[in-house]
Tab-separated table of C-alpha atoms and ligand atoms in Angstrom:
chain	number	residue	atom	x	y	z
A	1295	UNK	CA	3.724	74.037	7.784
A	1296	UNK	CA	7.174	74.555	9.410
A	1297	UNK	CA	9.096	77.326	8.843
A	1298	UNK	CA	12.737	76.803	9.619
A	1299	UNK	CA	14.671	74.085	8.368
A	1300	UNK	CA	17.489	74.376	10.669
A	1301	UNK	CA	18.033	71.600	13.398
A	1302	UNK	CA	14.850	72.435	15.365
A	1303	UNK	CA	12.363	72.502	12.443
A	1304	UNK	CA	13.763	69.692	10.532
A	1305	UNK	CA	12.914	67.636	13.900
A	1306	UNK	CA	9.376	68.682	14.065
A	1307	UNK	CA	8.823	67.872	10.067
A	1308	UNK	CA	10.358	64.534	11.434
A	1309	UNK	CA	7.934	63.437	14.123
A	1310	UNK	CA	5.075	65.794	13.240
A	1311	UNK	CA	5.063	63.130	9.467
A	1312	UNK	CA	5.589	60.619	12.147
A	1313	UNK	CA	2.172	61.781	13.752
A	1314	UNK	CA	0.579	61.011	10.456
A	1315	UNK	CA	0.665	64.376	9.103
A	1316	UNK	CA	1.615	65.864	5.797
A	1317	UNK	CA	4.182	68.610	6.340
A	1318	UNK	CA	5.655	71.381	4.152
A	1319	UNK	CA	9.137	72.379	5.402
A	1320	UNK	CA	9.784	76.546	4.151
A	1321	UNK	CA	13.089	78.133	4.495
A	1322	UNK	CA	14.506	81.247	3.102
A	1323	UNK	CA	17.853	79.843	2.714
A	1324	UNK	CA	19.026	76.032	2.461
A	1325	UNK	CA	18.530	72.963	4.941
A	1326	UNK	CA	21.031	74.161	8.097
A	1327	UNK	CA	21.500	77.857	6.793
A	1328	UNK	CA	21.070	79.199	10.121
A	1329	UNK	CA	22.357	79.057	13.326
A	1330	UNK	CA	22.627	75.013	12.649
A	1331	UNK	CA	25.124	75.488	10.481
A	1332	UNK	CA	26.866	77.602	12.668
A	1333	UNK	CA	27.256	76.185	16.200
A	1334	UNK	CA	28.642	72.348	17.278
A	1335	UNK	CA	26.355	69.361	17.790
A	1336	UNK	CA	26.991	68.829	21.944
A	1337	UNK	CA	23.890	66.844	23.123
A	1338	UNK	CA	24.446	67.412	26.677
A	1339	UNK	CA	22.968	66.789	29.968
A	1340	UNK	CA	25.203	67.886	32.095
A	1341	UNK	CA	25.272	71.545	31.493
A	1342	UNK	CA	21.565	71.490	32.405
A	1343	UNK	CA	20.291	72.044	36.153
A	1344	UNK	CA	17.070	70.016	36.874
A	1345	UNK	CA	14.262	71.774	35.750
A	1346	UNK	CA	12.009	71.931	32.591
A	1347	UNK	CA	15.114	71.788	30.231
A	1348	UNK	CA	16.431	68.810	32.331
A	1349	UNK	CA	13.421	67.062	31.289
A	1350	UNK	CA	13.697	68.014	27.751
A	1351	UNK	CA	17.296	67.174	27.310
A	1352	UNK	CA	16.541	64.100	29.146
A	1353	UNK	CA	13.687	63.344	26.179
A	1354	UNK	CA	15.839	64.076	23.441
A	1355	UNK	CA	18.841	62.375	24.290
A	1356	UNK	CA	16.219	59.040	24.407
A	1357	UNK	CA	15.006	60.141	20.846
A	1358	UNK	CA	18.533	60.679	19.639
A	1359	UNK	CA	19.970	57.395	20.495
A	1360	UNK	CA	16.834	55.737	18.866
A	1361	UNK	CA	17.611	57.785	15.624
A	1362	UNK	CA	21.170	56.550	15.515
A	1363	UNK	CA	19.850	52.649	16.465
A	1364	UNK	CA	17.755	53.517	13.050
A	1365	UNK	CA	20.744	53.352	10.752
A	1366	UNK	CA	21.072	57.088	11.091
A	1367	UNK	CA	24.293	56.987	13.084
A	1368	UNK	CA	26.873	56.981	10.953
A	1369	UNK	CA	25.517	59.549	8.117
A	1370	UNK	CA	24.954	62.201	11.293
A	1371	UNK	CA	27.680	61.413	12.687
A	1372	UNK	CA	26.518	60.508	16.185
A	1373	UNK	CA	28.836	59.819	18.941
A	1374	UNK	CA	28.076	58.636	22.729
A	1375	UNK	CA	31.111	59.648	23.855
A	1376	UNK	CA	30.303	61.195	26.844
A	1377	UNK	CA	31.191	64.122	28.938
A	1378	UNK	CA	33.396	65.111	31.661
A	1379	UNK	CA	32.946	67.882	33.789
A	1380	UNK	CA	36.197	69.218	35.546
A	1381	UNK	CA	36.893	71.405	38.901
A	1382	UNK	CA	39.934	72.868	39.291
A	1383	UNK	CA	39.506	74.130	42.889
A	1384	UNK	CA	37.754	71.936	46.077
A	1385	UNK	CA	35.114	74.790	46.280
A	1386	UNK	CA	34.510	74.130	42.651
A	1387	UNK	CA	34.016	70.891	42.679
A	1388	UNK	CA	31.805	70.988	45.852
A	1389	UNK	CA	29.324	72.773	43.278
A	1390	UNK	CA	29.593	70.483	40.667
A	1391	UNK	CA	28.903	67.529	43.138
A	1392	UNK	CA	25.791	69.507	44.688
A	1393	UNK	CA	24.611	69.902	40.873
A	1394	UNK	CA	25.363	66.111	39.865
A	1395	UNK	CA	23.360	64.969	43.215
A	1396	UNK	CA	20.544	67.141	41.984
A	1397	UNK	CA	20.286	66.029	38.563
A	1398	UNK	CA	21.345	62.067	39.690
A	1399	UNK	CA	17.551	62.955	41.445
A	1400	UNK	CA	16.330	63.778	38.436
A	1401	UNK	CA	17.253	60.747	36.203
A	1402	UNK	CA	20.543	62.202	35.271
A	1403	UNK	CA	23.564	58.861	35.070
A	1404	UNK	CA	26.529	60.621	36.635
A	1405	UNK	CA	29.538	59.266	37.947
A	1406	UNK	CA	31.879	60.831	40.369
A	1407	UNK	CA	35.746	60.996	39.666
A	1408	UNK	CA	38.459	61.443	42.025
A	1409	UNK	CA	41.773	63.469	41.050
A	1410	UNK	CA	43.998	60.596	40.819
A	1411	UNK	CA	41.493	59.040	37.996
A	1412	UNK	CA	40.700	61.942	35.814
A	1413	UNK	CA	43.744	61.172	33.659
A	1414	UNK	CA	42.993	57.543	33.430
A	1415	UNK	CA	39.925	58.863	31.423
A	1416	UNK	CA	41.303	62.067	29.553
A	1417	UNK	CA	45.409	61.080	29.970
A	1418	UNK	CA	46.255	64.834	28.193
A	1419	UNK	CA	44.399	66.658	31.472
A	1420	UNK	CA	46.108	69.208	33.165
A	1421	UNK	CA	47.777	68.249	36.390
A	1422	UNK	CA	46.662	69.336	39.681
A	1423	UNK	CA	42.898	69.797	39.033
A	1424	UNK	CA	40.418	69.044	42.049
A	1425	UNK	CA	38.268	66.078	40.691
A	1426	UNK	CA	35.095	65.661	38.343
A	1427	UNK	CA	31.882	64.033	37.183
A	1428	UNK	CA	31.643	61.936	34.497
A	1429	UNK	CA	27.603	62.408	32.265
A	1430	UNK	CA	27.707	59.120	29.954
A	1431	UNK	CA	24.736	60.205	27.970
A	1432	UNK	CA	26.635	63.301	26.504
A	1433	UNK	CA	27.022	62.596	23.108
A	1434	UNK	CA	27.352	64.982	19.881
A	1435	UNK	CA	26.137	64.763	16.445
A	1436	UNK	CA	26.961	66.817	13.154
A	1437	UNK	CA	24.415	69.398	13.311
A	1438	UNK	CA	24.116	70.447	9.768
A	1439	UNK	CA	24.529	66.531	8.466
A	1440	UNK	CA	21.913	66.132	11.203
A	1441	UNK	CA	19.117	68.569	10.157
A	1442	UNK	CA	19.957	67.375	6.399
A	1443	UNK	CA	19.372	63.510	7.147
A	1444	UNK	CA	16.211	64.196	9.342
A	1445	UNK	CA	14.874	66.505	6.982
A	1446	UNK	CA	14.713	63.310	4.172
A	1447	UNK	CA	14.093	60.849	6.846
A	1448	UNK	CA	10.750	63.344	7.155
A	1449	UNK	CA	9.722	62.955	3.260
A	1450	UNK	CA	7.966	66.372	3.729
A	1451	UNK	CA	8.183	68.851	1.241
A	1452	UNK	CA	11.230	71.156	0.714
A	1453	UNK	CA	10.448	74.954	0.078
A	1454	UNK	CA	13.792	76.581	0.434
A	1455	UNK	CA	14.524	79.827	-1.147
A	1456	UNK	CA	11.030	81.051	0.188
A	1457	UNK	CA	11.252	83.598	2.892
A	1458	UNK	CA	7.791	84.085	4.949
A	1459	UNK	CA	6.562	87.603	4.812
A	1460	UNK	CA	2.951	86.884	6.679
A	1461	UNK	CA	1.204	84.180	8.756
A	1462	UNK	CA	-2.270	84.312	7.081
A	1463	UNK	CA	-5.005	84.329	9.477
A	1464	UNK	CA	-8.683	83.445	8.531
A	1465	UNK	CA	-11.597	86.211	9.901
A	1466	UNK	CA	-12.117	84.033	12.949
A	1467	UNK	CA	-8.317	84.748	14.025
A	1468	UNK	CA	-7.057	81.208	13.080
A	1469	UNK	CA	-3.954	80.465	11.137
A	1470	UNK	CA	-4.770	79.606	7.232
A	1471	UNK	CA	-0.901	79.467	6.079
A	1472	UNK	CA	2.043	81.606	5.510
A	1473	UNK	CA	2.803	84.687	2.445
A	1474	UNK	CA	5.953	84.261	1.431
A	1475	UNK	CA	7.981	86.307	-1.108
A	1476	UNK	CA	7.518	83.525	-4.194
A	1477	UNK	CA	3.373	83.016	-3.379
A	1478	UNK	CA	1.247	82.086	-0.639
A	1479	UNK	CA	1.416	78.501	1.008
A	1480	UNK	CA	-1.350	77.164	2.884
A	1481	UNK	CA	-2.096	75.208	6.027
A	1482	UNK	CA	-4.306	74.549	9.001
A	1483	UNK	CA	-1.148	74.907	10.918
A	1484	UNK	CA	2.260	77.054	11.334
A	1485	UNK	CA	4.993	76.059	13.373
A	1486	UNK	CA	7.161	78.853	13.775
A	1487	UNK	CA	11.077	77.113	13.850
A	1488	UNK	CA	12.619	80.163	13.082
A	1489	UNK	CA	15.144	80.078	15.559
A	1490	UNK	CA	17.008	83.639	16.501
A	1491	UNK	CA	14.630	85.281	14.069
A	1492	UNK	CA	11.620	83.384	15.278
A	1493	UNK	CA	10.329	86.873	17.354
A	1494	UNK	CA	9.835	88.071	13.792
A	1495	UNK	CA	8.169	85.250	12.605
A	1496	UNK	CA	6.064	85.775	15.501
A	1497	UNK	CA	5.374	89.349	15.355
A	1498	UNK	CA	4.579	88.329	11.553
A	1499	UNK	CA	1.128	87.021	13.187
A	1500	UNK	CA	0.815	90.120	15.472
A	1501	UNK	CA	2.196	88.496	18.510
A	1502	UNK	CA	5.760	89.147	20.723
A	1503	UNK	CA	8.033	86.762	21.667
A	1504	UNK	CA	11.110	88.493	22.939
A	1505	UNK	CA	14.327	86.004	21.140
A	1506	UNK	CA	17.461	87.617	20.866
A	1507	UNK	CA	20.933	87.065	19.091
A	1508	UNK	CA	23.463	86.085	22.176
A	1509	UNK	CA	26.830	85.333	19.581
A	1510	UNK	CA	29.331	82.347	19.856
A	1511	UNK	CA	32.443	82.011	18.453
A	1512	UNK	CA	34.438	79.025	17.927
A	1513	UNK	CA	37.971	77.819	17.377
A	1514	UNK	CA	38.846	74.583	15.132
A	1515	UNK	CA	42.330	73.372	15.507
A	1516	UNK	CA	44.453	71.672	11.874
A	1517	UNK	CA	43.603	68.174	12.729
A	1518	UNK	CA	45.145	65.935	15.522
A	1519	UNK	CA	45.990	62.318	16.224
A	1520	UNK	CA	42.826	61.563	18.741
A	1521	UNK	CA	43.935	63.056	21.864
A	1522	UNK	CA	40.713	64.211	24.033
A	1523	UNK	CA	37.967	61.375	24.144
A	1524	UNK	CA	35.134	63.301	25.627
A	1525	UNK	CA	33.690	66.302	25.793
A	1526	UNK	CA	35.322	67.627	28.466
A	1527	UNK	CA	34.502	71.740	30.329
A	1528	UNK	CA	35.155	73.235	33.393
A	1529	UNK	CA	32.415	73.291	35.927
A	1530	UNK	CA	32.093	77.105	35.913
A	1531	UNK	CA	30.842	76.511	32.037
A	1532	UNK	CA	27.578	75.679	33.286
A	1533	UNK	CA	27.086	79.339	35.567
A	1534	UNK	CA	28.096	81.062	31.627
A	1535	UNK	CA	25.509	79.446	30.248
A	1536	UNK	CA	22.786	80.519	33.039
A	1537	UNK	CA	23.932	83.991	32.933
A	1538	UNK	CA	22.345	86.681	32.295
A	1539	UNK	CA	24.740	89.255	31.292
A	1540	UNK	CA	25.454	90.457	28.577
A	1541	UNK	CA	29.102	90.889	29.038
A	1542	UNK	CA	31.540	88.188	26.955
A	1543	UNK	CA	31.092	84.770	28.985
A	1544	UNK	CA	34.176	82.167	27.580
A	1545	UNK	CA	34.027	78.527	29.839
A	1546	UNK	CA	35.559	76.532	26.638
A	1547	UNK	CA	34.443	72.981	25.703
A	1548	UNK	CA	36.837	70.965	24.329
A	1549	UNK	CA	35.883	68.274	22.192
A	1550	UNK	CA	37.739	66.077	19.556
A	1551	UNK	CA	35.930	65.311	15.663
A	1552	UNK	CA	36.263	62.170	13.445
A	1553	UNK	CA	37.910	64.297	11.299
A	1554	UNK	CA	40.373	65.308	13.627
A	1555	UNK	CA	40.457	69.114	14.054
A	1556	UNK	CA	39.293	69.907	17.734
A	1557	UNK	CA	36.327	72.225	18.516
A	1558	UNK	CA	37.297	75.003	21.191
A	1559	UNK	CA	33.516	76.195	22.093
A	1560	UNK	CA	31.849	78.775	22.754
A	1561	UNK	CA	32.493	82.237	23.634
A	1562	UNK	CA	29.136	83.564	25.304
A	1563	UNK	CA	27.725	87.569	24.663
A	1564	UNK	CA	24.840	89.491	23.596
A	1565	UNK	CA	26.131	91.975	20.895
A	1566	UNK	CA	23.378	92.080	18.583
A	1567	UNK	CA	24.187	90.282	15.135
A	1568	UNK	CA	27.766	91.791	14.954
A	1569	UNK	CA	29.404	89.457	12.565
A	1570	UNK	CA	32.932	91.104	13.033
A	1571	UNK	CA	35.877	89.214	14.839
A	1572	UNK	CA	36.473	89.351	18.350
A	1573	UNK	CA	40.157	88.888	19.314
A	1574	UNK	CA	39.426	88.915	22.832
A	1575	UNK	CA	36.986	86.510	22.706
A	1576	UNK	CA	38.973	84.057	20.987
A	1577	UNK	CA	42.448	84.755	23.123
A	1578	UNK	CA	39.826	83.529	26.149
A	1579	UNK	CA	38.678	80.655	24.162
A	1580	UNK	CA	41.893	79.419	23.355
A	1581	UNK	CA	43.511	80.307	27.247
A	1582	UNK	CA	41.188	78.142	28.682
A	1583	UNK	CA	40.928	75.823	26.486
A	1584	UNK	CA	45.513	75.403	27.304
A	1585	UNK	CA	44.363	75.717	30.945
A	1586	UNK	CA	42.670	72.524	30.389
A	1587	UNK	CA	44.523	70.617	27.959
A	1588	UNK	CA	48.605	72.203	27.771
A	1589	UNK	CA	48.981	70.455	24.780
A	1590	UNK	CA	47.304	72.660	22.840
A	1591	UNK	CA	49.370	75.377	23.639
A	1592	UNK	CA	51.496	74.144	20.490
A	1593	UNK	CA	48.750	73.226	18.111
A	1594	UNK	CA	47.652	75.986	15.545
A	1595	UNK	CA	44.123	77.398	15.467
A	1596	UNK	CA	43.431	77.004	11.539
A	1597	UNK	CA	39.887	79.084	11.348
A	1598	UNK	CA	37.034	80.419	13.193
A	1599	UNK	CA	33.651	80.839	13.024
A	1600	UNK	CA	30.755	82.640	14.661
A	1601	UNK	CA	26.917	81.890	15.339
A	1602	UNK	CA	24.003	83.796	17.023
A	1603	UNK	CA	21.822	81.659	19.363
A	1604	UNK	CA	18.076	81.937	19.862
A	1605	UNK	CA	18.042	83.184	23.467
A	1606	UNK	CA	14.798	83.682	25.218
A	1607	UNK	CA	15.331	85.777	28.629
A	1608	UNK	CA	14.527	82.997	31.039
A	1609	UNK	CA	16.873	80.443	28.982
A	1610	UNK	CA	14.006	78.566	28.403
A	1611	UNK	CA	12.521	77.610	24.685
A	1612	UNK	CA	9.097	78.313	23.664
A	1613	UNK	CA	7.347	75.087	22.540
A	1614	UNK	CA	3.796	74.300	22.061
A	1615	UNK	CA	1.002	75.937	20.788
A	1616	UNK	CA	0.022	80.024	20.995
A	1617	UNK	CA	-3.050	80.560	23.052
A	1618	UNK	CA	-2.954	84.029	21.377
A	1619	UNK	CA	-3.197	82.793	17.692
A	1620	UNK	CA	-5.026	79.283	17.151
A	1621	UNK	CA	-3.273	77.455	15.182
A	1622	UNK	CA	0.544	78.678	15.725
A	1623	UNK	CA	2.686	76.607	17.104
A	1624	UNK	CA	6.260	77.835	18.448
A	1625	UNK	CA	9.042	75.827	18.465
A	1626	UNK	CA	12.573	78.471	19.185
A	1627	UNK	CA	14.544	80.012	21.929
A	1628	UNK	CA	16.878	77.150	22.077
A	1629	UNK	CA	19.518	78.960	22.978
A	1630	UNK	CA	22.717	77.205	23.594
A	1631	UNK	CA	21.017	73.828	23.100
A	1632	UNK	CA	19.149	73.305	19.989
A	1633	UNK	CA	20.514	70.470	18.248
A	1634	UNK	CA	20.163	68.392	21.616
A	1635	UNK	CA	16.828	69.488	22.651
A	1636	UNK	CA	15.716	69.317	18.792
A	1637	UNK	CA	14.083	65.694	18.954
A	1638	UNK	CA	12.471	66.242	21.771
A	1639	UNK	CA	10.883	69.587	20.415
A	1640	UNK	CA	9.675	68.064	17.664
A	1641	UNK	CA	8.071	65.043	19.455
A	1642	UNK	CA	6.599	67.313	21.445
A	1643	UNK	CA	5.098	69.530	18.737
A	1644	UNK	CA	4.074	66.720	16.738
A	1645	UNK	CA	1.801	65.549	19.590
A	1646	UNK	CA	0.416	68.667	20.488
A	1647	UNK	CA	-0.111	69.227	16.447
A	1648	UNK	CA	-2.257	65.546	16.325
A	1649	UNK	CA	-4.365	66.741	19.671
A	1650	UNK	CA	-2.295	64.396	21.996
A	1651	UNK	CA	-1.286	65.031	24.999
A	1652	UNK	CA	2.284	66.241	25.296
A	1653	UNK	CA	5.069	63.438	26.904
A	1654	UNK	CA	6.145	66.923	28.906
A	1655	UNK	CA	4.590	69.636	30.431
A	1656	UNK	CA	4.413	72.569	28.381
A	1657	UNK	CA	3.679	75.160	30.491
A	1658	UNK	CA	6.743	76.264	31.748
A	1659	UNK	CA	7.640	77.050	28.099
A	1660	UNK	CA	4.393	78.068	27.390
A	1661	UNK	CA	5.229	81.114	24.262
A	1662	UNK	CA	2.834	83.444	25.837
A	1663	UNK	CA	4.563	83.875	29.076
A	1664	UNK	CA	6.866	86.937	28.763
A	1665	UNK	CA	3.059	88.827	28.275
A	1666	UNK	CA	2.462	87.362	31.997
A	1667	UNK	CA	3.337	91.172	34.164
A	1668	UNK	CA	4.468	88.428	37.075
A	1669	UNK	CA	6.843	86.659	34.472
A	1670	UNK	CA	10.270	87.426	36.973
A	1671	UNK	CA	11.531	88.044	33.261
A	1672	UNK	CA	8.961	90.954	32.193
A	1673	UNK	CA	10.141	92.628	35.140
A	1674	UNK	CA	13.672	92.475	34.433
A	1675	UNK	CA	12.872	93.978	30.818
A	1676	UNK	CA	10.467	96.849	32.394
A	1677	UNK	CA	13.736	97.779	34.669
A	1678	UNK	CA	16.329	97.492	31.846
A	1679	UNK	CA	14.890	96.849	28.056
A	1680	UNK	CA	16.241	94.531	25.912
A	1681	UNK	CA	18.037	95.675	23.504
A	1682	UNK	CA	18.355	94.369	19.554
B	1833	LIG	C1	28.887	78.953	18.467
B	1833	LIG	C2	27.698	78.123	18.773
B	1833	LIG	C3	27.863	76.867	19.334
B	1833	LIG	C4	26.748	76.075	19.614
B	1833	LIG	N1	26.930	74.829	20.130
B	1833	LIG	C5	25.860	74.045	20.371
B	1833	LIG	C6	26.035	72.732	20.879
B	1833	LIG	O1	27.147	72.270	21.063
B	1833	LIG	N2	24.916	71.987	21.139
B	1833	LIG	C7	23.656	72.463	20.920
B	1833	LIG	O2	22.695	71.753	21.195
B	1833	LIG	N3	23.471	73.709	20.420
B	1833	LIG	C8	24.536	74.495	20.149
B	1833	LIG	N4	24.358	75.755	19.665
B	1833	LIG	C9	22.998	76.258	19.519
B	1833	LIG	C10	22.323	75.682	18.298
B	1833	LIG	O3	23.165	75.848	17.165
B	1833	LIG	C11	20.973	76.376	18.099
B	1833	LIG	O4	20.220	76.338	19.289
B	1833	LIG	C12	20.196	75.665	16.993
B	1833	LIG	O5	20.960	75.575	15.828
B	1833	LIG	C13	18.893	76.378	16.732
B	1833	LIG	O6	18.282	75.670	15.673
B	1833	LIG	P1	16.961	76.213	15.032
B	1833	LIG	O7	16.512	75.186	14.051
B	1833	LIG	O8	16.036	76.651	16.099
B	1833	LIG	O9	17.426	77.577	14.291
B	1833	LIG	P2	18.204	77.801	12.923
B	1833	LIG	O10	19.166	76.732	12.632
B	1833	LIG	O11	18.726	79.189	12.940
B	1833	LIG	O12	17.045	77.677	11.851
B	1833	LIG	C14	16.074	78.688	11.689
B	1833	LIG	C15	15.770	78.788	10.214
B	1833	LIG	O13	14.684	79.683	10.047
B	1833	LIG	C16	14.852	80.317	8.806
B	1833	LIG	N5	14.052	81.529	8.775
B	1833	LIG	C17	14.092	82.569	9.634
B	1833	LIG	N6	13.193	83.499	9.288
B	1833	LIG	C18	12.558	83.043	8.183
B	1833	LIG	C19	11.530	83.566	7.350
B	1833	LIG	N7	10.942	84.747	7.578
B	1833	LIG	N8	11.131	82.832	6.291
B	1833	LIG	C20	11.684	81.621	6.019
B	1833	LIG	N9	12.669	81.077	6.779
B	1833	LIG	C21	13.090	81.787	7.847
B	1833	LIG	C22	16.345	80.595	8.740
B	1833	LIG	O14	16.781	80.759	7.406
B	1833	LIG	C23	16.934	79.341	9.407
B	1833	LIG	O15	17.345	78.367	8.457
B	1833	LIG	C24	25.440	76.559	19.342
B	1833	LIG	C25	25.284	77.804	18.742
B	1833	LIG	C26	26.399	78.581	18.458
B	1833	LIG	C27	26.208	79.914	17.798
């Protein structure tokens, strides 16, 4: 049983049928309703430093392309476009080459480009910026088409509409299935892909994890003759995303769509699920988004739209099983990066789910570690709480 049919849980109904099993896929909304249907579909590698989430994204941009070579390309609209990575200032870039050298190290492709050539690749560039790197396995999908296609590719069985109220546990602790609100459903196993509600799914089987609501907005331009060919960012994106702080956090992304609007993406901040507008936000947005491209200076903003990421305190998700509860299964806390690090979450799953052992190691992201009193991250919350 999966609940969450957003990007993440429509990948682990994908592999875990793969695996031979028979999966039931609940939702309280539709396919996407969630924060899949309201973020973009970056797969990126590049905005990751080497580490556990390295690995991952490393995993599941593998697993993507080999969903695309399976006919699925077109219908989710997949795109290796790659991505550049821009420094305006010497200093800047001197970071962004110490980061590339690091993840090179780690199996990352990255290419190094000198001032003089950055407009050869992106010809609409601002002048006078320092250099970059080029990551050729950035690519970007349509998240919601995405989590809709995988979701059929799984054949498992759709219960939408059904919002989980319990996790049913047996008298020896174990999981038996989920209560929802239209009957009970039941299982030998619960994978909780509940993304920035998947703390309450948790604490629905008497256990914490600590996710939390850090909002995005983002800007979509009328549509444009194709002017930017890669996803291209600043290199001081990639501190935004590490941060901690609450505080607003706006390093845009600029990226171009086959249907010809451009995505300005995403303002960073941890507001709770405020769902009103944010001028400021979206004046930064769109200022740095001119700073990198002055041609959209004269191109109108037609809407924009907000999300709240799954964001676990360590930036990390939480995937594999709960030593806590036997037979739950976590798969959230994507943060930022869900639809890229979705196939690889659900490969993983799937082969902890069939008793394999795990392509990864799962212990850094191992759901039980914010109980840990030396998690660095426990600390920080015993100093300053989190708040909702
Ligand atoms: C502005 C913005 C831009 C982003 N850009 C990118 C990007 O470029 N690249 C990238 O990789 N990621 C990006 N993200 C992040 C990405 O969107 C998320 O990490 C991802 O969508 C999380 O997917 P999920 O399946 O875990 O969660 P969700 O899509 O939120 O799915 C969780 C599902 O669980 C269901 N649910 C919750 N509680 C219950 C319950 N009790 N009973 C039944 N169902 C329940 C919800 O209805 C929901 O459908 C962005 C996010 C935002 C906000």
């Amino acid at each position: 049983m999966v609940v969450g049919a957003g990007m993440v849980g429509a990948a682990c109904a994908l592999y875990a049928a793969r695996a031979g099993l028979e999966v039931i896929l609940v939702d309280r909304g539709p396919v996407a309703g969630g924060t899949t249907g309201a973020g973009e579909g970056n797969l990126l590698v590049s905005d990751k430093e080497p580490g556990p989430e390295l690995q991952l994204a490393l995993l599941s941009a593998r697993l993507w392309r080999e969903l695309a070579g399976e006919g699925l390309a077109g219908a989710i609209e997949y795109e290796a476009k790659g991505g550049l990575v821009v420094a305006s200032t010497p200093d800047a870039l001197a970071s962004l080459t110490d980061l590339a050298a690091g993840q090179r190290a780690a199996g990352v492709d990255t290419v190094s480009v000198d001032a003089h050539r950055l407009r050869d690749l992106e010809p609409h560039l601002a002048p006078g910026l320092a250099g970059g790197v080029l990551y050729p396995q950035d690519a970007q999908v349509m998240p919601a088409l995405a989590a809709a296609h995988l979701v059929r590719a799984s054949g498992a069985r759709l219960e939408g509409g059904r919002t989980v109220t319990r996790i049913l546990r047996g008298r020896d602790g174990a999981v038996r299935g989920v209560r929802t609100d239209r009957g009970d459903l039941l299982a030998p196993a619960v994978v909780n892909a509940a993304g920035t509600w998947g703390g309450d799914v948790a604490a629905l089987a008497g256990v914490g994890l600590p996710v939390l609501p850090r909002r995005g907005f983002v800007l979509v331009t009328e549509p444009l003759p194709p002017r930017v060919r890669h996803k291209v960012y600043a290199a001081d994106y990639v501190a935004d995303v590490a941060s901690d702080s609450a505080a607003l956090q706006t390093s845009p992304v600029v990226e171009g769509t086959a249907a010809g609007p451009v995505l300005i993406g995403a303002s960073r901040e941890r507001v709770g699920f405020d769902r009103s507008l944010s001028l400021p936000a979206l004046r930064a947005l769109a200022a740095g988004a001119t700073r990198l491209f002055p041609f959209l200076e004269h191109v109108r903003a037609m809407r924009t739209y907000l999300g709240f990421r799954p964001y676990l305190p360590d930036h990390l998700p939480a995937v594999g099983p709960d030593p806590r509860v036997p037979g739950l299964f976590h798969a959230c806390g994507h943060e930022g990066a869900g639809i890229g690090l979705a196939p690889g979450t659900g490969l993983l799953i799937a082969q902890s789910l069939a008793g394999r052992s795990p392509e990864l190691d799962l212990a850094p992201l191992r759901p039980d570690r914010f109980d840990d009193p030396e998690h660095p991250d426990r600390r920080a919350e015993e100093a300053a709480p989190w708040t909702r």
